[in-house]
mmCIF file of C-alpha atoms in Angstrom:
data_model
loop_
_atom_site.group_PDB
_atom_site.id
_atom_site.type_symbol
_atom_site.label_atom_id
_atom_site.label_comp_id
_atom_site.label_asym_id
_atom_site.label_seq_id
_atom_site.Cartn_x
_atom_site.Cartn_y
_atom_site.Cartn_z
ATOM 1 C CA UNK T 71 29.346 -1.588 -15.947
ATOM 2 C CA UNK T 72 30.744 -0.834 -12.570
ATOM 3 C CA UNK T 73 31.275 2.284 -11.364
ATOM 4 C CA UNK T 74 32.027 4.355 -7.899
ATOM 5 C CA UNK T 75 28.934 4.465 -5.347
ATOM 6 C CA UNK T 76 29.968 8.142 -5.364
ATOM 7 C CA UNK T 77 28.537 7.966 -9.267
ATOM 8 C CA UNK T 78 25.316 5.983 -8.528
ATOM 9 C CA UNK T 79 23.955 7.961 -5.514
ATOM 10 C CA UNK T 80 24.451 11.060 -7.288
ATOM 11 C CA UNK T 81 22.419 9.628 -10.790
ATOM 12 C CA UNK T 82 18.616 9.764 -10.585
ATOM 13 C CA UNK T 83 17.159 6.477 -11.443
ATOM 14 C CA UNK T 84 16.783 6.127 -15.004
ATOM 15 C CA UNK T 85 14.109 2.833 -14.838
ATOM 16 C CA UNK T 86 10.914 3.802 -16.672
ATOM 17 C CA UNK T 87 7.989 4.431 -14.269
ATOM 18 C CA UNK T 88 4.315 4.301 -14.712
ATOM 19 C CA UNK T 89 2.866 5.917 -11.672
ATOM 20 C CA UNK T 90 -1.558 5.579 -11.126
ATOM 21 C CA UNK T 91 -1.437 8.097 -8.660
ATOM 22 C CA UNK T 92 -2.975 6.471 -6.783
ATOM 23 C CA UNK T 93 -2.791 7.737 -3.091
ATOM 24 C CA UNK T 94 -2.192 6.200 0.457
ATOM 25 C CA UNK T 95 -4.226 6.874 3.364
ATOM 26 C CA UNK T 96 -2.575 7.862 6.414
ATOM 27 C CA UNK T 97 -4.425 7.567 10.571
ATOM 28 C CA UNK T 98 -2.808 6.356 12.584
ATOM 29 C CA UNK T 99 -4.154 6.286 16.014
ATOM 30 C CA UNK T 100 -1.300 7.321 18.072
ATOM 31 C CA UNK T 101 0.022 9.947 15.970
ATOM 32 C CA UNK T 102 -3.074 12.312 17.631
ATOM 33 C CA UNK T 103 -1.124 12.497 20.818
ATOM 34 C CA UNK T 104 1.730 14.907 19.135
ATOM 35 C CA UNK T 105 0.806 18.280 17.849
ATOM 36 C CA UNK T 106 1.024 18.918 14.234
ATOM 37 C CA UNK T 107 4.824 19.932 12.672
ATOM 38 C CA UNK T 108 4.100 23.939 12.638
ATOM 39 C CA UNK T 109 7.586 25.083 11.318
ATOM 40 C CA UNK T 110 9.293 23.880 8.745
ATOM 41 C CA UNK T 111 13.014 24.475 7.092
ATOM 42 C CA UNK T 112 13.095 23.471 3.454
ATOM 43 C CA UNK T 113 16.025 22.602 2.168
ATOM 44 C CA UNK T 114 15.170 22.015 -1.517
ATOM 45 C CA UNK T 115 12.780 23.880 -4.181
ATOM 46 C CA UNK T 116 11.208 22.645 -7.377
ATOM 47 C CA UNK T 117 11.622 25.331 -10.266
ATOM 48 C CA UNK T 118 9.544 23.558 -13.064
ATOM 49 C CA UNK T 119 9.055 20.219 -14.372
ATOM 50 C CA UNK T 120 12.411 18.826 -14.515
ATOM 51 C CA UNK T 121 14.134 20.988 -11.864
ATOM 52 C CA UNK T 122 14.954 20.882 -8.401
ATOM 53 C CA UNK T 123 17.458 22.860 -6.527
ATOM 54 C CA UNK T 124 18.438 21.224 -3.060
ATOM 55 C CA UNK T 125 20.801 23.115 -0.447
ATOM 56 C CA UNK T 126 22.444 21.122 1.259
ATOM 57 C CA UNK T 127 24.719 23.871 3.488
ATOM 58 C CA UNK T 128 23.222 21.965 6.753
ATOM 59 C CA UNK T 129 25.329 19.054 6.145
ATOM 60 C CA UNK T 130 28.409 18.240 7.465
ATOM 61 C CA UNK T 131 31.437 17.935 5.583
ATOM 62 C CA UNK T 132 32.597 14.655 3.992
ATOM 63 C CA UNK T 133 34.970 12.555 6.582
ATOM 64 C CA UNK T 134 37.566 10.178 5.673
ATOM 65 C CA UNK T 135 34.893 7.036 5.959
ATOM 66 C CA UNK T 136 32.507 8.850 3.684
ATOM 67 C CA UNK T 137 35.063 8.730 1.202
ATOM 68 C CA UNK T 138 36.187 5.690 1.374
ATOM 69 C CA UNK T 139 32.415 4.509 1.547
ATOM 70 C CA UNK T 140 31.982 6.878 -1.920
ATOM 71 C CA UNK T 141 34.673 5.016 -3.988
ATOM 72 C CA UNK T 142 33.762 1.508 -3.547
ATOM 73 C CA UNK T 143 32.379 -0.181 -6.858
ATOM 74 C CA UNK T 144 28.948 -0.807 -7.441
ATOM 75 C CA UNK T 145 26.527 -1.516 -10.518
ATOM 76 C CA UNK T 146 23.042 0.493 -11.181
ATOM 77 C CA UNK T 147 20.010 -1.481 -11.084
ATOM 78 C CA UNK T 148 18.881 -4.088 -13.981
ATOM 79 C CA UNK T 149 16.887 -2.876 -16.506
ATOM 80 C CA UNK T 150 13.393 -2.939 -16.056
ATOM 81 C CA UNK T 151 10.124 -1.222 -16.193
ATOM 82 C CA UNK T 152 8.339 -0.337 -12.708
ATOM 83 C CA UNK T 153 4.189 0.432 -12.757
ATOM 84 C CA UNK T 154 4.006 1.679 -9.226
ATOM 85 C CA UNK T 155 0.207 1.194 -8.216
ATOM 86 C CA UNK T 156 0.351 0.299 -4.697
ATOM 87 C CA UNK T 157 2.549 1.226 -1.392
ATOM 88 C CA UNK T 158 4.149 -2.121 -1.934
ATOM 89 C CA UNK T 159 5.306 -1.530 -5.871
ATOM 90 C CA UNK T 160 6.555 1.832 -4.138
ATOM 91 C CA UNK T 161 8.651 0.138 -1.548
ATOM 92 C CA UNK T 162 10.246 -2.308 -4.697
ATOM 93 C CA UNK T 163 10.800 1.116 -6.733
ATOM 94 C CA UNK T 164 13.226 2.226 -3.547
ATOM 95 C CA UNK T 165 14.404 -0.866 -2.098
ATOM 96 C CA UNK T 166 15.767 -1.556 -6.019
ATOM 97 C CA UNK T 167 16.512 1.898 -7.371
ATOM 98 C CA UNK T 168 17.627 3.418 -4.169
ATOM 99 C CA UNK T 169 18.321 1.898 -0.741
ATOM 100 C CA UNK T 170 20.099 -1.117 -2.472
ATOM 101 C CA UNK T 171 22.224 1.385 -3.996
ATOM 102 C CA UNK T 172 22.949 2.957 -0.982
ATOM 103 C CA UNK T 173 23.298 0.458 1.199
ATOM 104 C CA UNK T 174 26.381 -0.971 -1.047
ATOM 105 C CA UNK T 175 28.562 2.057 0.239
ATOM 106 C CA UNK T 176 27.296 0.333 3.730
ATOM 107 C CA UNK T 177 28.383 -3.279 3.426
ATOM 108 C CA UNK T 178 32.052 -1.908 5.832
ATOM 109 C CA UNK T 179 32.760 1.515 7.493
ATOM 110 C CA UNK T 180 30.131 0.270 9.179
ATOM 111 C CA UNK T 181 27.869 -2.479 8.087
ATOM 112 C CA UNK T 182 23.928 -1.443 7.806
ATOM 113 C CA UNK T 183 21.318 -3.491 8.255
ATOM 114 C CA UNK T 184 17.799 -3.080 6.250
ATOM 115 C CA UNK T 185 14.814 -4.702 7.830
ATOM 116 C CA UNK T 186 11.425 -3.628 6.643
ATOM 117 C CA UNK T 187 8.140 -4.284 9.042
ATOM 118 C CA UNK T 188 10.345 -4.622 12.244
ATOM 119 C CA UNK T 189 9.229 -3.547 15.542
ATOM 120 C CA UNK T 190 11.195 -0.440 17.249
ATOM 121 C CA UNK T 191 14.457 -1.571 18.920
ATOM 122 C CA UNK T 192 13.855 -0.333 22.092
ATOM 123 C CA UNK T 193 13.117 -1.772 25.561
ATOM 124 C CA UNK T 194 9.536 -0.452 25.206
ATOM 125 C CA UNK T 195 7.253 -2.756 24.229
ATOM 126 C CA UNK T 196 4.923 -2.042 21.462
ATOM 127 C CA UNK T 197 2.551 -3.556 18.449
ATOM 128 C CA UNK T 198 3.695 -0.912 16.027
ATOM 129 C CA UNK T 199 5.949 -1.633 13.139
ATOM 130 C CA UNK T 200 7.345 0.623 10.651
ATOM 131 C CA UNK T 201 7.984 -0.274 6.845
ATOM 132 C CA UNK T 202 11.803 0.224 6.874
ATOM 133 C CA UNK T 203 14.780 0.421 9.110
ATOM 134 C CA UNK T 204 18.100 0.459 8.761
ATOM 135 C CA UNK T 205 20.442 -0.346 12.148
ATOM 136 C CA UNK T 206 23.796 -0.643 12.913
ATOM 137 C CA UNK T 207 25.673 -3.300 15.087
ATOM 138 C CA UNK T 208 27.089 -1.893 18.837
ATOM 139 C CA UNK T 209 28.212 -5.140 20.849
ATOM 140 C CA UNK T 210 25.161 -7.346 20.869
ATOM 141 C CA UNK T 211 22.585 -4.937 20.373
ATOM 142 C CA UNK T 212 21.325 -2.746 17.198
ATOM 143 C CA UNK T 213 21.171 0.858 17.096
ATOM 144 C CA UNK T 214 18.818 2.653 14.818
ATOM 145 C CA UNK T 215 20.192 5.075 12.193
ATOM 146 C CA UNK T 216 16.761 5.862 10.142
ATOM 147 C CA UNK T 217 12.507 4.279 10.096
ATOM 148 C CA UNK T 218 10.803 4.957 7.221
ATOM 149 C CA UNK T 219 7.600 4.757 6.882
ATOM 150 C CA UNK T 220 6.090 4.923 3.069
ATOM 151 C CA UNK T 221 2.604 6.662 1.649
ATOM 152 C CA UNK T 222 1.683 6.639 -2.171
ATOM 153 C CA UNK T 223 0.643 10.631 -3.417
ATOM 154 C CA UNK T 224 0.006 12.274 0.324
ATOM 155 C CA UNK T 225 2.769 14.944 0.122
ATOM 156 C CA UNK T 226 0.791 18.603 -1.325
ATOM 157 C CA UNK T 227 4.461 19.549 -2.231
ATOM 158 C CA UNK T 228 2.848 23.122 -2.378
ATOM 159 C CA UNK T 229 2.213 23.396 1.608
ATOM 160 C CA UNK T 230 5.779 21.766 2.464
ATOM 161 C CA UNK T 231 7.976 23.826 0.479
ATOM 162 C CA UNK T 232 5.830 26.918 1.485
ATOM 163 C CA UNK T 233 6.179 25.862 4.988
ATOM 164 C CA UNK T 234 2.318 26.117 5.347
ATOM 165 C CA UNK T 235 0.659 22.502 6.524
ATOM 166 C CA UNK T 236 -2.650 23.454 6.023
ATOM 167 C CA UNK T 237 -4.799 20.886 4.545
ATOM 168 C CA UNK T 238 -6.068 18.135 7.231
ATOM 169 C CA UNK T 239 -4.775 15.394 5.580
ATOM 170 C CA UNK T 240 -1.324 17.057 5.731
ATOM 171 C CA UNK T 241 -1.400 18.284 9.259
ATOM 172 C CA UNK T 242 -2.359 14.394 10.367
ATOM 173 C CA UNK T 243 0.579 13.277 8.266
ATOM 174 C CA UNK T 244 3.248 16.006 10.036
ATOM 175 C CA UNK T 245 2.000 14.225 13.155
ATOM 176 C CA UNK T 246 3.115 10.820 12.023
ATOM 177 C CA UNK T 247 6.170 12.226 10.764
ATOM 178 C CA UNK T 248 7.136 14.050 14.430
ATOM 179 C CA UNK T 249 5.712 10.857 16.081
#
């Protein structure tokens, strides 16, 4: 049944999930050029299983696009059951559940773009890709909004919400992430 994007983005998916855990790797060879993300403001904690308090006091207020973005209609995702083993089955999971959601409070006000494996728009020339973009139109050219780049079970949600990157494996992932 249809309902306001407004409704949607604010439901967590409901789609059954088996997760493996199983986890990505993550070395990339440039990222060693940028020193390792050594402060950190977290803007959400967990407080048990099933709770997770998120501040979200650095945002900006709503303008009048947001809202009319917020009441156009939109339908959740099919039902369906998701066993999310590798990156790819993790990049279905949000692509489906999430960014297609999303993205329908994007089709006007103005349109966004998804492209996954796409090289950076830039003049620069480069061999790196990045699993997910999303662009918008200015004139003849695109301008980036948000690359995401996605890893299965690499997050020690510990260290990040404590603000303390300590474990290798996390410190070579901060470096991706400022990279």
């Amino acid at each position: 049944m249809a309902t306001t994007l407004a409704s949607l983005i604010g439901q967590h998916p409901t789609n059954p999930i088996k997760d493996t855990y199983k986890q990505s790797d993550s070395s990339k060879p440039w990222a060693k050029s940028y020193p390792p993300i050594s402060r950190l403001k977290v803007h959400t904690s967990v407080r048990g299983p099933d709770s997770v308090v998120a501040n979200f006091d650095a945002f900006l207020d709503e303008y009048d696009d947001e809202s009319l973005r917020l009441s156009e209609s939109g339908y959740p995702p099919n039902y369906r059951k998701w066993r999310l083993d590798t990156e790819a089955d993790g990049i279905q999971w949000f692509h489906t559940e999430i960014s297609n959601i999303v993205l329908g409070a994007f089709a006007n006000y103005p349109n966004v773009l998804q492209a996954s494996h796409e090289k950076a728009l830039s003049d620069t020339r480069t061999d790196q890709t990045v699993d997910i973009s999303y662009s918008v139109s200015q004139g003849k050219e695109r301008m980036p909004l948000i690359i995401g780049e996605f890893k299965r079970g690499l997050l020690r949600r510990d260290q990040w919400q404590s603000g303390k990157i300590e474990a290798a494996q996390q410190s070579v992932l901060s470096r991706e992430l400022r990279g």
